């Protein structure tokens, strides 16, 4: 249970990291949208392992295949099924994990919950599971772009204690993608790569913050009181592997201000209602106000490290875990398209939900 | 849309802050649970306005009435409908807001979304809406307590830049409730009250952090990959009015550590699998691991301040908003039972979901 | 669980037949719809007990009260909570049923399922539960009428073996409502009343068929493959108390024809695609085709009879049940507004769902 | 939208009849169930086209492949993705249907709804879509059998006006499967085959009734008031292609009786509460009572006939449709496993839902 996301633009993902394939079914996609694998592959390539030396080196081409829901280059309005075959399956690399729980992985909790687990890899807890999310979100992004010119950009904002300088309202896709760490601040990016390289050599890992901005979001998205836009955004990104915290707008730093400083004064600009500041982060009362939506997500240092760790066996004996398998020194560069994906899935679902109740603007 | 929360223990809340009443329908409550208004009123009293000088002074007794689903003192397994009549309705106090948007309130977004809004108060965007959540959660807490001895405690962890010292694994309900600010660190509590009093006198407001711990949570709760426990917790608390950020376990501070420091080593303690540290915050791979679940929620300084602010009118003219109505200098003391409520609702729903698929342990 | 119906126009009903009140929460109603109790009361009056001698004589005025979601005469887009207080509560009349299961009632199954039951009446299994459905559906009907001129009319088509002659495409509301049995065929209606009167005098009950036509249904409603329009219509009416069978279009009688006779030839009429016959009943492939939607629902003879019956006690001893309480000789006249209600709820939900994915026509 | 069925045992089907493949994702399957393709293939073989001369002759082996959710022969509790590749794709056979609507097919309504349609076959409206349902239901059947010894058997009860004599409480699987028409009454079966053969030779088609019995259903399944067991059964089977009517227990014939005849007297048999008759069909008040659940489903004569028919073109001109493609003289033998599948899916979902709220018995 729990493998479906969205109310009207619904995705259901499936697949273990070392099973035969991973995939997704998208239900509720509007009909007559031009769509082919070429719309989807680029985001998968950004998510792919092995794209640079600072991410995990698993070998996968992640070539997407559309199995249904598209006819003569257009969506039919019926479910779109897509899959990617797993190519790099090496259960032998995981043999040592058959009997021992890797610290801060999901090995123990999966076994405790289900009484069984696929020890030949991370199973559903692997970041490999996000293939389906990113593929589905490529469709969501296309709908948002075509209907509302909505643009969703994420980037690495912080690695460990190093914070990049980025203007979320101005940053461009090319600035983010020109470097392997996906940080548009070139000076910071260079330092980040050095930090990750150093951690990699020590068999260690680093965490950080991905910031994401959504521009040109229509006013009115969000369904109070439980499906407020920030609530669904929080859920969406907190369902990504390794995420530990979420902020919107001023977030934790907003509490250092008094209300008189933190309130966003309304004004008229460009013939419409705008706010002078944007501590709200584009959402007020759970509903988008047309300003840039800005969120931040903290990702912990990856649990897969190349050092010996204390753990226990499945029959409850203390043991040491010797590092094996592939090291993942920093998830952040690959987390960028994942965060974008979750934001896109939330926005397109809320766009349809809003129009369903309140009509088109 | 969006007024229902939960899959198996489902609540639907209704009611505007200045309509006739506010209430909730709980569907899916297990049958034969002893239940009366006396189980519910205490948490409503903790949520109530006017309980001290540092919160909003709206006058409401918030007396809960159970209308269905209980027979001879026990739940029937049928929907439990509960309501609280609104007593303190003063639309005249809001007359000035009929034509002007209060900054950082939901006035503008509600009108933009729905094309209509109840200007005689905050409507559904008011914290008054949480009456239904807190009432429903009192039932959830009772189920968790009786079935699993699960204990959920929230408290004020930070006001503005003042951070309290609290041990989440040891803190007791009585320590939290003995002061009006609901902070168990007595020294910090006294300072917090002074800070809020000062803001109150200036017609200003303060924000802060509520921390919440859930102890004795069964292993195995959480439904990957989208309904991971931390994802649903994040959504739950981010749907509360004025919340801006969410953390679980190490949260944002965890990214300052390397993976080798941040991973929680497994060990055997008390005859079962435990972790030596708890940076994970009680959840790994989206599933509870039996350690204390610890989350933090940032609440912005309340938008309702007693100072003149820049804004615009509904016909898009610039205007000044003169303070009126009731001042709410700090939402934190009342947010404490709200956060507990959302955590309880998530946990009980996930308890039922887990047992449905995986059986009772 | 199971007290919510609909995806976008969602209703949640609550209340036992002999608890304090019965009610409903409607979530997802479009905003800015003119609405007051006067829109809702008429259908409740048609559903009300005691409206004629041939239905149950329970004394209820069933006066609806709107508690939320409406402001200055218009819907806000927020949940609409409505309730009716129970007036005629006579638990003493049910004292004999405390220990004995009434045959073909839900006494046994509720106790077996929940381990507890409200023996002071039918609880949730009572037709009283439909108050909430009919109230919510009055809103649904208004939306359908205003947006699409959709008209939904039900009537008694058959009592026991007596079948009325009615042209579903021509029948008018006034023809249905002029008699207490709600059958527009005046000759048949008179006989039906005599049959029900005879059964009533013997303390017995009769069943029959309610037919319902929906005219001016937009083309395109229905969500294959599981939420086909006929599937949701079937579920909707089969959730009414005492219903035993459902047909759409040719139904059971269609199987007597060969495919060459049963297929509905397409033609052009009034400038649009029409069918020459309507064996399909207005739905093809699960999607409305613009022809009249015609369904039939069989209601069993009411289980509440005034004769001595064989049964068992809750401690599993054989026993006789002496008739008591109120006799309900025929549910059909009151089932008419209930069937209309369920059809309206399905159609409005599917209208919103269709527009959400495919856009407005 | 609408391609997911079930709340806790959830299936999502995908695939057009002439796209690359058809498949299903099952979410919520309990873990540690032994499962392989060998559990699923037999029901697919019963559903398969070309299994005898009296059904459609499309050539498909329908070989199922499990892509996820199973590890070392057991379910993991994660989504089970299964697919069948389409082998017999002949778009050229459908060229004539590109511009003309086949009468009583879904060609017109799909185009009207979505503004696009896959004319190279029936798309999602084809019975081919049921591959995923039948595959998923093979798992559901196995769970029901292992947990509750529940047995679900369907058979052809009627072809045109010929009604078979079958005792639903005694009929055996082997009796049903020994003949190509799947009617356990051998005399009737022979006549049915002759009738279908005659229709086939005329290029015509016949409809009929499938009856289904579920034995050893636990007491207590069904979630009033909307998700009553009979309501979900009705929806389930009315979502099958070509179904036009649904009955449970006495169905339409029950209305010919008076309440005093129709009520099922309770008695004690085998140490537990039983009913003497079973007009209720195993369900009372929406909840199973432990008696056999008996339903009947009417299937119209197949719309695919080999005769010239009146129709219109997509640009709204009258036209004749010359028969082409594959004839399907009678869907009933293949509908048998489809009806069983839908009943199994409903029962297993309700089993999990019941246990979630009310606990295991």
mmCIF file of N, CA, C and O in Angstrom, chain B residues 1-3 7-8 10 12-16 20-21 25 27-28 31-32 67-69 71-72 74-79 81 83 85 114-119 124, chain C residues 1-3 7-8 10 12-16 20-21 25 27-28 31-32 67-69 71-72 74-79 81 83 85 114-119 124:
data_model
loop_
_atom_site.group_PDB
_atom_site.id
_atom_site.type_symbol
_atom_site.label_atom_id
_atom_site.label_comp_id
_atom_site.label_asym_id
_atom_site.label_seq_id
_atom_site.Cartn_x
_atom_site.Cartn_y
_atom_site.Cartn_z
ATOM 1 N N UNK B 1 -12.892 20.819 -1.702
ATOM 2 C CA UNK B 1 -12.159 19.537 -1.633
ATOM 3 C C UNK B 1 -10.962 19.634 -0.699
ATOM 4 O O UNK B 1 -10.389 20.685 -0.515
ATOM 5 N N UNK B 2 -10.613 18.517 -0.135
ATOM 6 C CA UNK B 2 -9.417 18.495 0.689
ATOM 7 C C UNK B 2 -9.713 18.575 2.170
ATOM 8 O O UNK B 2 -8.824 18.882 2.959
ATOM 9 N N UNK B 3 -10.936 18.278 2.581
ATOM 10 C CA UNK B 3 -11.304 18.382 3.982
ATOM 11 C C UNK B 3 -11.394 17.032 4.681
ATOM 12 O O UNK B 3 -11.981 16.920 5.755
ATOM 13 N N UNK B 7 -6.807 7.370 5.703
ATOM 14 C CA UNK B 7 -7.324 6.339 4.803
ATOM 15 C C UNK B 7 -8.286 5.399 5.517
ATOM 16 O O UNK B 7 -9.324 5.047 4.974
ATOM 17 N N UNK B 8 -7.932 4.963 6.695
ATOM 18 C CA UNK B 8 -8.767 3.995 7.412
ATOM 19 C C UNK B 8 -9.388 4.620 8.644
ATOM 20 O O UNK B 8 -10.507 4.287 9.011
ATOM 21 N N UNK B 10 -10.543 7.957 9.145
ATOM 22 C CA UNK B 10 -10.724 9.116 8.268
ATOM 23 C C UNK B 10 -11.494 10.209 8.975
ATOM 24 O O UNK B 10 -12.570 9.961 9.508
ATOM 25 N N UNK B 12 -13.281 14.095 8.565
ATOM 26 C CA UNK B 12 -13.726 15.156 7.665
ATOM 27 C C UNK B 12 -14.147 16.327 8.536
ATOM 28 O O UNK B 12 -15.063 16.182 9.348
ATOM 29 N N UNK B 13 -13.454 17.448 8.399
ATOM 30 C CA UNK B 13 -13.818 18.595 9.227
ATOM 31 C C UNK B 13 -14.626 19.595 8.416
ATOM 32 O O UNK B 13 -14.563 19.631 7.197
ATOM 33 N N UNK B 14 -15.403 20.416 9.118
ATOM 34 C CA UNK B 14 -16.250 21.407 8.458
ATOM 35 C C UNK B 14 -16.420 22.597 9.385
ATOM 36 O O UNK B 14 -16.182 22.493 10.592
ATOM 37 N N UNK B 15 -16.828 23.717 8.823
ATOM 38 C CA UNK B 15 -17.154 24.859 9.649
ATOM 39 C C UNK B 15 -16.251 26.061 9.459
ATOM 40 O O UNK B 15 -15.035 25.927 9.446
ATOM 41 N N UNK B 16 -16.864 27.215 9.338
ATOM 42 C CA UNK B 16 -16.142 28.473 9.258
ATOM 43 C C UNK B 16 -15.973 29.034 10.668
ATOM 44 O O UNK B 16 -16.762 28.738 11.565
ATOM 45 N N UNK B 20 -22.109 28.958 12.045
ATOM 46 C CA UNK B 20 -22.848 28.515 13.222
ATOM 47 C C UNK B 20 -22.063 27.595 14.130
ATOM 48 O O UNK B 20 -22.196 27.637 15.352
ATOM 49 N N UNK B 21 -21.237 26.742 13.532
ATOM 50 C CA UNK B 21 -20.563 25.730 14.337
ATOM 51 C C UNK B 21 -19.365 25.228 13.557
ATOM 52 O O UNK B 21 -19.198 25.526 12.378
ATOM 53 N N UNK B 25 -16.473 14.672 11.332
ATOM 54 C CA UNK B 25 -17.011 13.313 11.265
ATOM 55 C C UNK B 25 -15.819 12.362 11.213
ATOM 56 O O UNK B 25 -14.922 12.537 10.387
ATOM 57 N N UNK B 27 -14.730 8.588 10.528
ATOM 58 C CA UNK B 27 -15.189 7.312 9.968
ATOM 59 C C UNK B 27 -14.072 6.284 10.111
ATOM 60 O O UNK B 27 -12.906 6.580 9.867
ATOM 61 N N UNK B 28 -14.435 5.098 10.519
ATOM 62 C CA UNK B 28 -13.457 4.018 10.602
ATOM 63 C C UNK B 28 -12.951 3.753 12.007
ATOM 64 O O UNK B 28 -12.046 2.928 12.198
ATOM 65 N N UNK B 31 -14.815 -0.377 16.696
ATOM 66 C CA UNK B 31 -15.983 -0.462 17.580
ATOM 67 C C UNK B 31 -15.592 -0.858 19.003
ATOM 68 O O UNK B 31 -14.490 -1.346 19.231
ATOM 69 N N UNK B 32 -16.485 -0.630 19.916
ATOM 70 C CA UNK B 32 -16.376 -1.079 21.322
ATOM 71 C C UNK B 32 -15.311 -0.332 22.124
ATOM 72 O O UNK B 32 -14.884 -0.800 23.182
ATOM 73 N N UNK B 67 -22.704 13.534 18.416
ATOM 74 C CA UNK B 67 -24.043 13.389 17.850
ATOM 75 C C UNK B 67 -24.351 11.993 17.336
ATOM 76 O O UNK B 67 -25.511 11.675 17.068
ATOM 77 N N UNK B 68 -23.348 11.182 17.116
ATOM 78 C CA UNK B 68 -23.606 9.846 16.553
ATOM 79 C C UNK B 68 -22.424 8.939 16.796
ATOM 80 O O UNK B 68 -21.350 9.381 17.197
ATOM 81 N N UNK B 69 -22.629 7.662 16.567
ATOM 82 C CA UNK B 69 -21.530 6.708 16.563
ATOM 83 C C UNK B 69 -21.179 6.140 17.923
ATOM 84 O O UNK B 69 -20.297 5.276 18.021
ATOM 85 N N UNK B 71 -22.887 4.508 21.552
ATOM 86 C CA UNK B 71 -24.115 3.943 22.107
ATOM 87 C C UNK B 71 -23.776 3.313 23.446
ATOM 88 O O UNK B 71 -22.872 2.494 23.540
ATOM 89 N N UNK B 72 -24.483 3.726 24.461
ATOM 90 C CA UNK B 72 -24.245 3.197 25.812
ATOM 91 C C UNK B 72 -22.768 3.282 26.183
ATOM 92 O O UNK B 72 -22.201 2.348 26.739
ATOM 93 N N UNK B 74 -20.062 3.367 24.293
ATOM 94 C CA UNK B 74 -19.054 2.719 23.467
ATOM 95 C C UNK B 74 -19.237 3.073 21.996
ATOM 96 O O UNK B 74 -20.365 3.302 21.541
ATOM 97 N N UNK B 75 -18.133 3.063 21.271
ATOM 98 C CA UNK B 75 -18.232 3.338 19.838
ATOM 99 C C UNK B 75 -18.891 2.164 19.132
ATOM 100 O O UNK B 75 -18.696 0.996 19.485
ATOM 101 N N UNK B 76 -19.664 2.514 18.097
ATOM 102 C CA UNK B 76 -20.421 1.508 17.342
ATOM 103 C C UNK B 76 -19.671 1.019 16.108
ATOM 104 O O UNK B 76 -20.085 0.061 15.467
ATOM 105 N N UNK B 77 -18.601 1.701 15.746
ATOM 106 C CA UNK B 77 -17.947 1.395 14.467
ATOM 107 C C UNK B 77 -18.541 2.202 13.324
ATOM 108 O O UNK B 77 -18.079 2.119 12.196
ATOM 109 N N UNK B 78 -19.554 2.988 13.631
ATOM 110 C CA UNK B 78 -20.200 3.867 12.640
ATOM 111 C C UNK B 78 -19.634 5.281 12.794
ATOM 112 O O UNK B 78 -18.911 5.552 13.748
ATOM 113 N N UNK B 79 -19.940 6.188 11.857
ATOM 114 C CA UNK B 79 -19.319 7.515 11.935
ATOM 115 C C UNK B 79 -19.648 8.256 13.231
ATOM 116 O O UNK B 79 -20.794 8.258 13.674
ATOM 117 N N UNK B 81 -19.963 11.741 14.748
ATOM 118 C CA UNK B 81 -20.108 13.156 14.392
ATOM 119 C C UNK B 81 -20.037 13.989 15.659
ATOM 120 O O UNK B 81 -20.723 13.696 16.631
ATOM 121 N N UNK B 83 -19.632 18.166 17.231
ATOM 122 C CA UNK B 83 -19.606 19.591 16.886
ATOM 123 C C UNK B 83 -19.437 20.467 18.113
ATOM 124 O O UNK B 83 -19.696 20.058 19.242
ATOM 125 N N UNK B 85 -20.495 24.540 18.988
ATOM 126 C CA UNK B 85 -21.170 25.739 18.490
ATOM 127 C C UNK B 85 -20.243 26.945 18.611
ATOM 128 O O UNK B 85 -19.528 27.085 19.610
ATOM 129 N N UNK B 114 -11.878 30.963 -4.974
ATOM 130 C CA UNK B 114 -13.295 30.610 -4.983
ATOM 131 C C UNK B 114 -14.201 31.697 -5.563
ATOM 132 O O UNK B 114 -15.367 31.450 -5.840
ATOM 133 N N UNK B 115 -13.661 32.922 -5.709
ATOM 134 C CA UNK B 115 -14.509 34.009 -6.198
ATOM 135 C C UNK B 115 -15.500 34.493 -5.163
ATOM 136 O O UNK B 115 -16.421 35.246 -5.466
ATOM 137 N N UNK B 116 -15.332 34.062 -3.951
ATOM 138 C CA UNK B 116 -16.209 34.446 -2.844
ATOM 139 C C UNK B 116 -15.433 34.128 -1.567
ATOM 140 O O UNK B 116 -14.576 33.262 -1.569
ATOM 141 N N UNK B 117 -15.720 34.879 -0.496
ATOM 142 C CA UNK B 117 -15.123 34.467 0.774
ATOM 143 C C UNK B 117 -15.964 34.986 1.920
ATOM 144 O O UNK B 117 -16.645 36.011 1.807
ATOM 145 N N UNK B 118 -15.917 34.252 3.014
ATOM 146 C CA UNK B 118 -16.589 34.664 4.231
ATOM 147 C C UNK B 118 -15.679 35.667 4.926
ATOM 148 O O UNK B 118 -14.714 35.293 5.586
ATOM 149 N N UNK B 119 -15.970 36.955 4.739
ATOM 150 C CA UNK B 119 -15.069 37.980 5.283
ATOM 151 C C UNK B 119 -15.294 38.186 6.775
ATOM 152 O O UNK B 119 -14.507 38.876 7.442
ATOM 153 N N UNK B 124 -12.431 29.152 6.831
ATOM 154 C CA UNK B 124 -11.756 27.865 7.005
ATOM 155 C C UNK B 124 -10.269 28.043 7.274
ATOM 156 O O UNK B 124 -9.607 27.104 7.690
ATOM 157 N N UNK C 1 -16.025 2.633 8.371
ATOM 158 C CA UNK C 1 -15.536 2.930 7.020
ATOM 159 C C UNK C 1 -16.656 2.755 5.989
ATOM 160 O O UNK C 1 -17.544 1.949 6.175
ATOM 161 N N UNK C 2 -16.550 3.511 4.954
ATOM 162 C CA UNK C 2 -17.515 3.327 3.881
ATOM 163 C C UNK C 2 -18.643 4.327 3.909
ATOM 164 O O UNK C 2 -19.668 4.126 3.266
ATOM 165 N N UNK C 3 -18.476 5.431 4.633
ATOM 166 C CA UNK C 3 -19.550 6.414 4.737
ATOM 167 C C UNK C 3 -19.309 7.658 3.889
ATOM 168 O O UNK C 3 -19.943 8.686 4.095
ATOM 169 N N UNK C 7 -15.882 11.252 -5.641
ATOM 170 C CA UNK C 7 -14.466 11.598 -5.699
ATOM 171 C C UNK C 7 -14.251 13.106 -5.625
ATOM 172 O O UNK C 7 -13.365 13.576 -4.947
ATOM 173 N N UNK C 8 -15.026 13.859 -6.351
ATOM 174 C CA UNK C 8 -14.830 15.316 -6.394
ATOM 175 C C UNK C 8 -16.002 16.038 -5.735
ATOM 176 O O UNK C 8 -15.825 17.077 -5.126
ATOM 177 N N UNK C 10 -17.954 15.052 -2.928
ATOM 178 C CA UNK C 10 -17.871 13.968 -1.942
ATOM 179 C C UNK C 10 -18.847 14.198 -0.813
ATOM 180 O O UNK C 10 -18.845 15.272 -0.201
ATOM 181 N N UNK C 12 -20.217 12.713 2.986
ATOM 182 C CA UNK C 12 -20.001 11.814 4.114
ATOM 183 C C UNK C 12 -21.237 11.909 4.993
ATOM 184 O O UNK C 12 -21.557 12.988 5.488
ATOM 185 N N UNK C 13 -21.944 10.793 5.156
ATOM 186 C CA UNK C 13 -23.148 10.834 5.989
ATOM 187 C C UNK C 13 -22.855 10.226 7.351
ATOM 188 O O UNK C 13 -21.941 9.446 7.520
ATOM 189 N N UNK C 14 -23.666 10.608 8.314
ATOM 190 C CA UNK C 14 -23.480 10.107 9.676
ATOM 191 C C UNK C 14 -24.841 10.072 10.368
ATOM 192 O O UNK C 14 -25.783 10.734 9.944
ATOM 193 N N UNK C 15 -24.927 9.330 11.446
ATOM 194 C CA UNK C 15 -26.132 9.350 12.263
ATOM 195 C C UNK C 15 -26.881 8.033 12.299
ATOM 196 O O UNK C 15 -27.106 7.417 11.271
ATOM 197 N N UNK C 16 -27.260 7.647 13.503
ATOM 198 C CA UNK C 16 -28.107 6.470 13.686
ATOM 199 C C UNK C 16 -29.575 6.892 13.654
ATOM 200 O O UNK C 16 -29.895 8.039 13.946
ATOM 201 N N UNK C 20 -29.038 11.198 18.187
ATOM 202 C CA UNK C 20 -29.518 12.566 18.314
ATOM 203 C C UNK C 20 -29.911 13.212 17.003
ATOM 204 O O UNK C 20 -30.849 13.996 16.934
ATOM 205 N N UNK C 21 -29.199 12.885 15.938
ATOM 206 C CA UNK C 21 -29.426 13.566 14.679
ATOM 207 C C UNK C 21 -28.844 12.724 13.560
ATOM 208 O O UNK C 21 -28.113 11.752 13.795
ATOM 209 N N UNK C 25 -21.912 15.837 5.374
ATOM 210 C CA UNK C 25 -20.963 16.874 4.997
ATOM 211 C C UNK C 25 -20.695 16.730 3.501
ATOM 212 O O UNK C 25 -20.379 15.639 3.032
ATOM 213 N N UNK C 27 -18.318 17.870 0.514
ATOM 214 C CA UNK C 27 -17.044 18.528 0.219
ATOM 215 C C UNK C 27 -16.861 18.583 -1.300
ATOM 216 O O UNK C 27 -17.136 17.602 -1.993
ATOM 217 N N UNK C 28 -16.419 19.713 -1.793
ATOM 218 C CA UNK C 28 -16.154 19.838 -3.225
ATOM 219 C C UNK C 28 -17.246 20.528 -4.015
ATOM 220 O O UNK C 28 -17.158 20.616 -5.238
ATOM 221 N N UNK C 31 -18.106 26.738 -5.756
ATOM 222 C CA UNK C 31 -18.460 27.964 -5.040
ATOM 223 C C UNK C 31 -19.451 28.828 -5.827
ATOM 224 O O UNK C 31 -19.643 28.627 -7.019
ATOM 225 N N UNK C 32 -20.068 29.752 -5.128
ATOM 226 C CA UNK C 32 -20.930 30.779 -5.719
ATOM 227 C C UNK C 32 -22.259 30.237 -6.247
ATOM 228 O O UNK C 32 -22.911 30.880 -7.046
ATOM 229 N N UNK C 67 -25.225 24.186 8.419
ATOM 230 C CA UNK C 67 -24.358 24.682 9.491
ATOM 231 C C UNK C 67 -23.085 25.361 8.996
ATOM 232 O O UNK C 67 -22.410 26.038 9.751
ATOM 233 N N UNK C 68 -22.729 25.135 7.742
ATOM 234 C CA UNK C 68 -21.471 25.707 7.248
ATOM 235 C C UNK C 68 -21.452 25.719 5.727
ATOM 236 O O UNK C 68 -22.303 25.102 5.078
ATOM 237 N N UNK C 69 -20.487 26.429 5.176
ATOM 238 C CA UNK C 69 -20.243 26.360 3.741
ATOM 239 C C UNK C 69 -21.080 27.293 2.899
ATOM 240 O O UNK C 69 -20.902 27.348 1.685
ATOM 241 N N UNK C 71 -22.567 31.355 2.672
ATOM 242 C CA UNK C 71 -22.374 32.707 3.215
ATOM 243 C C UNK C 71 -23.165 33.683 2.352
ATOM 244 O O UNK C 71 -23.009 33.701 1.138
ATOM 245 N N UNK C 72 -24.016 34.443 3.000
ATOM 246 C CA UNK C 72 -24.853 35.406 2.271
ATOM 247 C C UNK C 72 -25.556 34.749 1.088
ATOM 248 O O UNK C 72 -25.620 35.309 -0.007
ATOM 249 N N UNK C 74 -24.838 32.073 -0.681
ATOM 250 C CA UNK C 74 -24.072 31.382 -1.721
ATOM 251 C C UNK C 74 -23.069 30.415 -1.113
ATOM 252 O O UNK C 74 -22.541 30.649 -0.025
ATOM 253 N N UNK C 75 -22.779 29.350 -1.874
ATOM 254 C CA UNK C 75 -21.774 28.394 -1.399
ATOM 255 C C UNK C 75 -20.388 29.032 -1.460
ATOM 256 O O UNK C 75 -20.073 29.800 -2.364
ATOM 257 N N UNK C 76 -19.566 28.653 -0.465
ATOM 258 C CA UNK C 76 -18.216 29.197 -0.342
ATOM 259 C C UNK C 76 -17.158 28.329 -1.021
ATOM 260 O O UNK C 76 -16.000 28.730 -1.147
ATOM 261 N N UNK C 77 -17.541 27.118 -1.399
ATOM 262 C CA UNK C 77 -16.545 26.168 -1.884
ATOM 263 C C UNK C 77 -15.957 25.340 -0.748
ATOM 264 O O UNK C 77 -15.135 24.453 -0.984
ATOM 265 N N UNK C 78 -16.356 25.640 0.473
ATOM 266 C CA UNK C 78 -15.905 24.909 1.664
ATOM 267 C C UNK C 78 -16.966 23.867 2.026
ATOM 268 O O UNK C 78 -18.062 23.877 1.457
ATOM 269 N N UNK C 79 -16.671 22.965 2.960
ATOM 270 C CA UNK C 79 -17.631 21.896 3.254
ATOM 271 C C UNK C 79 -18.979 22.420 3.735
ATOM 272 O O UNK C 79 -19.048 23.329 4.563
ATOM 273 N N UNK C 81 -22.050 21.501 5.808
ATOM 274 C CA UNK C 81 -22.524 20.559 6.818
ATOM 275 C C UNK C 81 -24.007 20.794 7.046
ATOM 276 O O UNK C 81 -24.434 21.934 7.248
ATOM 277 N N UNK C 83 -27.697 19.101 8.955
ATOM 278 C CA UNK C 83 -28.233 18.065 9.838
ATOM 279 C C UNK C 83 -29.725 18.201 10.019
ATOM 280 O O UNK C 83 -30.323 19.247 9.784
ATOM 281 N N UNK C 85 -32.427 16.975 13.141
ATOM 282 C CA UNK C 85 -32.543 16.373 14.474
ATOM 283 C C UNK C 85 -33.547 15.230 14.430
ATOM 284 O O UNK C 85 -34.583 15.324 13.779
ATOM 285 N N UNK C 114 -19.413 -5.820 14.185
ATOM 286 C CA UNK C 114 -18.843 -4.825 15.085
ATOM 287 C C UNK C 114 -18.753 -5.291 16.545
ATOM 288 O O UNK C 114 -18.108 -4.639 17.361
ATOM 289 N N UNK C 115 -19.476 -6.378 16.871
ATOM 290 C CA UNK C 115 -19.474 -6.831 18.255
ATOM 291 C C UNK C 115 -20.303 -5.938 19.160
ATOM 292 O O UNK C 115 -20.243 -6.042 20.389
ATOM 293 N N UNK C 116 -21.072 -5.058 18.566
ATOM 294 C CA UNK C 116 -21.932 -4.127 19.295
ATOM 295 C C UNK C 116 -22.944 -3.612 18.286
ATOM 296 O O UNK C 116 -22.674 -3.600 17.091
ATOM 297 N N UNK C 117 -24.138 -3.265 18.783
ATOM 298 C CA UNK C 117 -25.052 -2.609 17.860
ATOM 299 C C UNK C 117 -26.019 -1.738 18.631
ATOM 300 O O UNK C 117 -26.326 -2.016 19.788
ATOM 301 N N UNK C 118 -26.485 -0.696 17.990
ATOM 302 C CA UNK C 118 -27.505 0.175 18.552
ATOM 303 C C UNK C 118 -28.838 -0.510 18.317
ATOM 304 O O UNK C 118 -29.406 -0.425 17.235
ATOM 305 N N UNK C 119 -29.337 -1.192 19.341
ATOM 306 C CA UNK C 119 -30.577 -1.954 19.160
ATOM 307 C C UNK C 119 -31.815 -1.058 19.221
ATOM 308 O O UNK C 119 -32.926 -1.503 18.939
ATOM 309 N N UNK C 124 -27.522 2.573 11.565
ATOM 310 C CA UNK C 124 -27.105 3.029 10.239
ATOM 311 C C UNK C 124 -27.809 2.240 9.142
ATOM 312 O O UNK C 124 -27.776 2.661 7.972
#
